[in-house]
Amino acid sequence: MPLLLLLLPVIAVALDTDKATGLIKNPGWEQVRAHCGGCHSHALVTNQRADRKTWLDIIRWMQETQNLWQLQPQVEMQILDYLAATYAPQPRLRRAPIPPGLMPKAERTVQ
Ligand code: HEC
């Protein structure tokens, strides 16, 4: 039990998220807090996984169709750096299909 108490701060640091927004506190997170929670929940951001180009596409789409304001180039860069690093595409969670040759033989085939 004392060991667990010792480990708690380590776990807390590893999952350093902002309580109010749910954003992971990686560099640039304050810019995302400032610019990305005005119209929808920050959860829409934290639930998304995308590469840098797709994040940029999402931002452009909101600017063209949803009244998202223009971001200063430096701010946009910080936001994209943050998003691409923090909410990157995840590896597939499902295993690859088993090759047909390794599958058990079917008892009978459906005609
Ligand atoms: C001016 C309003 C506004 C601001 C500010 C805004 N968004 Fe959005 N965003 C929207 C709207 C509207 C939608 C569509 C919401 C829906 O489908 O319910 C949306 C949807 C999204 C989605 C979901 C896209 C999808 O394909 O499902 C993501 C991710 C997102 N926004 C990220 C961001 C990020 C990152 C920022 C900060 C750079 C941001 N938003 C700031 C208006 C805004």
PDB file of C-alpha atoms and ligand atoms in Angstrom:
ATOM      1  CA  MET A   1       0.000   0.000   0.000  1.00  0.00           C
ATOM      2  CA  PRO A   2       2.783   2.557   0.763  1.00  0.00           C
ATOM      3  CA  LEU A   3       4.249   1.675  -2.642  1.00  0.00           C
ATOM      4  CA  LEU A   4       0.980   2.579  -4.324  1.00  0.00           C
ATOM      5  CA  LEU A   5       0.965   5.917  -2.510  1.00  0.00           C
ATOM      6  CA  LEU A   6       4.476   6.547  -3.797  1.00  0.00           C
ATOM      7  CA  LEU A   7       3.398   5.803  -7.348  1.00  0.00           C
ATOM      8  CA  LEU A   8       0.316   8.014  -7.354  1.00  0.00           C
ATOM      9  CA  PRO A   9       2.142  11.271  -8.179  1.00  0.00           C
ATOM     10  CA  VAL A  10       3.922   9.483 -11.056  1.00  0.00           C
ATOM     11  CA  ILE A  11       0.594   8.383 -12.496  1.00  0.00           C
ATOM     12  CA  ALA A  12      -0.800  11.885 -12.057  1.00  0.00           C
ATOM     13  CA  VAL A  13       2.113  13.425 -13.982  1.00  0.00           C
ATOM     14  CA  ALA A  14       1.855  10.867 -16.790  1.00  0.00           C
ATOM     15  CA  LEU A  15      -1.785  11.803 -17.303  1.00  0.00           C
ATOM     16  CA  ASP A  16      -1.474  15.539 -16.873  1.00  0.00           C
ATOM     17  CA  THR A  17      -4.755  16.747 -18.262  1.00  0.00           C
ATOM     18  CA  ASP A  18      -6.484  20.028 -17.637  1.00  0.00           C
ATOM     19  CA  LYS A  19      -9.497  19.299 -15.453  1.00  0.00           C
ATOM     20  CA  ALA A  20     -11.709  21.984 -16.936  1.00  0.00           C
ATOM     21  CA  THR A  21     -11.207  21.116 -20.613  1.00  0.00           C
ATOM     22  CA  GLY A  22      -9.815  17.571 -20.620  1.00  0.00           C
ATOM     23  CA  LEU A  23      -6.914  18.733 -22.798  1.00  0.00           C
ATOM     24  CA  ILE A  24      -3.603  16.954 -22.283  1.00  0.00           C
ATOM     25  CA  LYS A  25      -1.092  19.549 -21.120  1.00  0.00           C
ATOM     26  CA  ASN A  26       1.491  19.242 -23.866  1.00  0.00           C
ATOM     27  CA  PRO A  27       3.201  22.364 -25.263  1.00  0.00           C
ATOM     28  CA  GLY A  28       0.663  24.623 -26.949  1.00  0.00           C
ATOM     29  CA  TRP A  29      -2.363  23.385 -25.032  1.00  0.00           C
ATOM     30  CA  GLU A  30      -3.241  26.878 -23.800  1.00  0.00           C
ATOM     31  CA  GLN A  31      -3.735  28.026 -27.397  1.00  0.00           C
ATOM     32  CA  VAL A  32      -6.147  25.162 -27.987  1.00  0.00           C
ATOM     33  CA  ARG A  33      -7.948  26.023 -24.780  1.00  0.00           C
ATOM     34  CA  ALA A  34      -8.228  29.628 -25.925  1.00  0.00           C
ATOM     35  CA  HIS A  35      -9.341  29.002 -29.514  1.00  0.00           C
ATOM     36  CA  CYS A  36     -11.038  25.637 -29.684  1.00  0.00           C
ATOM     37  CA  GLY A  37     -13.696  25.607 -26.998  1.00  0.00           C
ATOM     38  CA  GLY A  38     -15.825  28.600 -27.871  1.00  0.00           C
ATOM     39  CA  CYS A  39     -18.329  26.872 -30.137  1.00  0.00           C
ATOM     40  CA  HIS A  40     -18.223  23.280 -28.998  1.00  0.00           C
ATOM     41  CA  SER A  41     -16.871  21.248 -26.144  1.00  0.00           C
ATOM     42  CA  HIS A  42     -13.133  20.623 -26.036  1.00  0.00           C
ATOM     43  CA  ALA A  43     -14.194  16.974 -25.980  1.00  0.00           C
ATOM     44  CA  LEU A  44     -14.822  17.249 -29.715  1.00  0.00           C
ATOM     45  CA  VAL A  45     -11.107  18.002 -30.018  1.00  0.00           C
ATOM     46  CA  THR A  46      -9.856  15.382 -27.566  1.00  0.00           C
ATOM     47  CA  ASN A  47     -11.993  12.655 -29.137  1.00  0.00           C
ATOM     48  CA  GLN A  48     -10.547  13.278 -32.590  1.00  0.00           C
ATOM     49  CA  ARG A  49      -7.406  11.541 -33.914  1.00  0.00           C
ATOM     50  CA  ALA A  50      -5.792  12.881 -37.053  1.00  0.00           C
ATOM     51  CA  ASP A  51      -2.490  13.615 -38.698  1.00  0.00           C
ATOM     52  CA  ARG A  52      -1.277  17.176 -39.166  1.00  0.00           C
ATOM     53  CA  LYS A  53      -2.779  17.596 -42.617  1.00  0.00           C
ATOM     54  CA  THR A  54      -6.173  16.373 -41.524  1.00  0.00           C
ATOM     55  CA  TRP A  55      -6.115  18.656 -38.480  1.00  0.00           C
ATOM     56  CA  LEU A  56      -5.398  21.538 -40.830  1.00  0.00           C
ATOM     57  CA  ASP A  57      -8.261  20.423 -43.091  1.00  0.00           C
ATOM     58  CA  ILE A  58     -10.601  20.399 -40.082  1.00  0.00           C
ATOM     59  CA  ILE A  59      -9.526  23.925 -39.118  1.00  0.00           C
ATOM     60  CA  ARG A  60      -9.946  25.191 -42.712  1.00  0.00           C
ATOM     61  CA  TRP A  61     -13.364  23.556 -42.903  1.00  0.00           C
ATOM     62  CA  MET A  62     -14.463  25.356 -39.725  1.00  0.00           C
ATOM     63  CA  GLN A  63     -13.072  28.620 -41.056  1.00  0.00           C
ATOM     64  CA  GLU A  64     -14.873  28.256 -44.371  1.00  0.00           C
ATOM     65  CA  THR A  65     -18.195  26.998 -43.081  1.00  0.00           C
ATOM     66  CA  GLN A  66     -18.479  27.482 -39.300  1.00  0.00           C
ATOM     67  CA  ASN A  67     -17.208  31.036 -38.716  1.00  0.00           C
ATOM     68  CA  LEU A  68     -13.968  29.995 -37.077  1.00  0.00           C
ATOM     69  CA  TRP A  69     -11.807  33.100 -37.029  1.00  0.00           C
ATOM     70  CA  GLN A  70      -8.451  33.433 -38.782  1.00  0.00           C
ATOM     71  CA  LEU A  71      -5.610  32.350 -36.513  1.00  0.00           C
ATOM     72  CA  GLN A  72      -2.304  34.194 -36.509  1.00  0.00           C
ATOM     73  CA  PRO A  73       0.200  32.006 -38.412  1.00  0.00           C
ATOM     74  CA  GLN A  74       2.315  31.485 -35.294  1.00  0.00           C
ATOM     75  CA  VAL A  75      -0.719  30.538 -33.219  1.00  0.00           C
ATOM     76  CA  GLU A  76      -1.971  28.183 -35.922  1.00  0.00           C
ATOM     77  CA  MET A  77       1.461  26.544 -36.002  1.00  0.00           C
ATOM     78  CA  GLN A  78       1.408  26.008 -32.231  1.00  0.00           C
ATOM     79  CA  ILE A  79      -2.104  24.567 -32.394  1.00  0.00           C
ATOM     80  CA  LEU A  80      -1.188  22.204 -35.233  1.00  0.00           C
ATOM     81  CA  ASP A  81       2.020  21.119 -33.475  1.00  0.00           C
ATOM     82  CA  TYR A  82      -0.003  20.363 -30.379  1.00  0.00           C
ATOM     83  CA  LEU A  83      -2.828  18.545 -32.140  1.00  0.00           C
ATOM     84  CA  ALA A  84      -0.603  16.488 -34.433  1.00  0.00           C
ATOM     85  CA  ALA A  85       1.592  15.395 -31.516  1.00  0.00           C
ATOM     86  CA  THR A  86      -1.077  14.897 -28.875  1.00  0.00           C
ATOM     87  CA  TYR A  87      -4.021  13.544 -30.850  1.00  0.00           C
ATOM     88  CA  ALA A  88      -2.253  11.616 -33.605  1.00  0.00           C
ATOM     89  CA  PRO A  89      -3.849   8.689 -35.411  1.00  0.00           C
ATOM     90  CA  GLN A  90      -3.663   5.574 -33.290  1.00  0.00           C
ATOM     91  CA  PRO A  91      -2.427   2.213 -34.517  1.00  0.00           C
ATOM     92  CA  ARG A  92      -5.202  -0.187 -35.351  1.00  0.00           C
ATOM     93  CA  LEU A  93      -6.526  -1.801 -32.233  1.00  0.00           C
ATOM     94  CA  ARG A  94      -7.907  -4.855 -34.015  1.00  0.00           C
ATOM     95  CA  ARG A  95      -5.560  -7.631 -34.987  1.00  0.00           C
ATOM     96  CA  ALA A  96      -5.035  -8.336 -38.678  1.00  0.00           C
ATOM     97  CA  PRO A  97      -7.302 -10.997 -40.175  1.00  0.00           C
ATOM     98  CA  ILE A  98      -5.967 -14.555 -40.059  1.00  0.00           C
ATOM     99  CA  PRO A  99      -4.652 -15.621 -43.480  1.00  0.00           C
ATOM    100  CA  PRO A 100      -7.130 -18.058 -45.134  1.00  0.00           C
ATOM    101  CA  GLY A 101      -4.469 -20.782 -45.288  1.00  0.00           C
ATOM    102  CA  LEU A 102      -4.201 -20.784 -41.483  1.00  0.00           C
ATOM    103  CA  MET A 103      -7.930 -20.987 -40.886  1.00  0.00           C
ATOM    104  CA  PRO A 104      -9.420 -24.351 -39.855  1.00  0.00           C
ATOM    105  CA  LYS A 105     -11.037 -26.250 -42.724  1.00  0.00           C
ATOM    106  CA  ALA A 106     -14.747 -25.685 -42.980  1.00  0.00           C
ATOM    107  CA  GLU A 107     -16.822 -28.754 -42.187  1.00  0.00           C
ATOM    108  CA  ARG A 108     -18.940 -28.145 -45.229  1.00  0.00           C
ATOM    109  CA  THR A 109     -19.297 -25.302 -47.654  1.00  0.00           C
ATOM    110  CA  VAL A 110     -22.512 -23.444 -48.214  1.00  0.00           C
ATOM    111  CA  GLN A 111     -23.634 -23.871 -51.816  1.00  0.00           C
TER     112      GLN A 111
HETATM  113  C1  HEC B   1     -16.459  29.528 -34.450  1.00  0.00           C
HETATM  114  C2  HEC B   1     -16.864  28.263 -33.908  1.00  0.00           C
HETATM  115  C3  HEC B   1     -15.818  27.167 -33.761  1.00  0.00           C
HETATM  116  C4  HEC B   1     -14.583  27.260 -33.163  1.00  0.00           C
HETATM  117  C5  HEC B   1     -13.969  28.432 -32.464  1.00  0.00           C
HETATM  118  C6  HEC B   1     -13.968  25.954 -33.324  1.00  0.00           C
HETATM  119  N1  HEC B   1     -14.830  25.095 -33.936  1.00  0.00           N
HETATM  120 FE1  HEC B   1     -14.533  23.116 -34.235  1.00  0.00          FE
HETATM  121  N2  HEC B   1     -16.399  22.940 -35.015  1.00  0.00           N
HETATM  122  C7  HEC B   1     -17.326  23.963 -35.117  1.00  0.00           C
HETATM  123  C8  HEC B   1     -18.591  23.430 -35.568  1.00  0.00           C
HETATM  124  C9  HEC B   1     -19.880  24.214 -35.780  1.00  0.00           C
HETATM  125  C10 HEC B   1     -18.396  22.041 -35.720  1.00  0.00           C
HETATM  126  C11 HEC B   1     -19.420  20.984 -36.087  1.00  0.00           C
HETATM  127  C12 HEC B   1     -20.011  20.552 -34.764  1.00  0.00           C
HETATM  128  C13 HEC B   1     -20.860  19.371 -34.851  1.00  0.00           C
HETATM  129  O1  HEC B   1     -20.815  18.637 -35.841  1.00  0.00           O
HETATM  130  O2  HEC B   1     -21.589  19.151 -33.855  1.00  0.00           O
HETATM  131  C14 HEC B   1     -17.008  21.769 -35.350  1.00  0.00           C
HETATM  132  C15 HEC B   1     -16.451  20.510 -35.356  1.00  0.00           C
HETATM  133  C16 HEC B   1     -15.160  20.210 -34.930  1.00  0.00           C
HETATM  134  C17 HEC B   1     -14.580  18.896 -34.942  1.00  0.00           C
HETATM  135  C18 HEC B   1     -15.253  17.617 -35.402  1.00  0.00           C
HETATM  136  C19 HEC B   1     -15.009  17.499 -36.885  1.00  0.00           C
HETATM  137  C20 HEC B   1     -15.567  16.224 -37.441  1.00  0.00           C
HETATM  138  O3  HEC B   1     -15.209  15.914 -38.592  1.00  0.00           O
HETATM  139  O4  HEC B   1     -16.349  15.566 -36.766  1.00  0.00           O
HETATM  140  C21 HEC B   1     -13.304  19.015 -34.488  1.00  0.00           C
HETATM  141  C22 HEC B   1     -12.281  17.915 -34.322  1.00  0.00           C
HETATM  142  C23 HEC B   1     -13.101  20.420 -34.183  1.00  0.00           C
HETATM  143  N3  HEC B   1     -14.248  21.111 -34.462  1.00  0.00           N
HETATM  144  C24 HEC B   1     -11.918  20.931 -33.702  1.00  0.00           C
HETATM  145  C25 HEC B   1     -11.722  22.283 -33.436  1.00  0.00           C
HETATM  146  C26 HEC B   1     -10.436  22.846 -33.102  1.00  0.00           C
HETATM  147  C27 HEC B   1      -9.125  22.072 -33.005  1.00  0.00           C
HETATM  148  C28 HEC B   1     -10.636  24.166 -32.892  1.00  0.00           C
HETATM  149  C29 HEC B   1      -9.597  25.231 -32.574  1.00  0.00           C
HETATM  150  C30 HEC B   1      -8.619  25.487 -33.608  1.00  0.00           C
HETATM  151  C31 HEC B   1     -12.061  24.432 -33.092  1.00  0.00           C
HETATM  152  N4  HEC B   1     -12.674  23.262 -33.442  1.00  0.00           N
HETATM  153  C32 HEC B   1     -12.669  25.647 -32.920  1.00  0.00           C
HETATM  154  C33 HEC B   1     -17.119  25.288 -34.830  1.00  0.00           C
HETATM  155  C34 HEC B   1     -15.992  25.800 -34.213  1.00  0.00           C
END
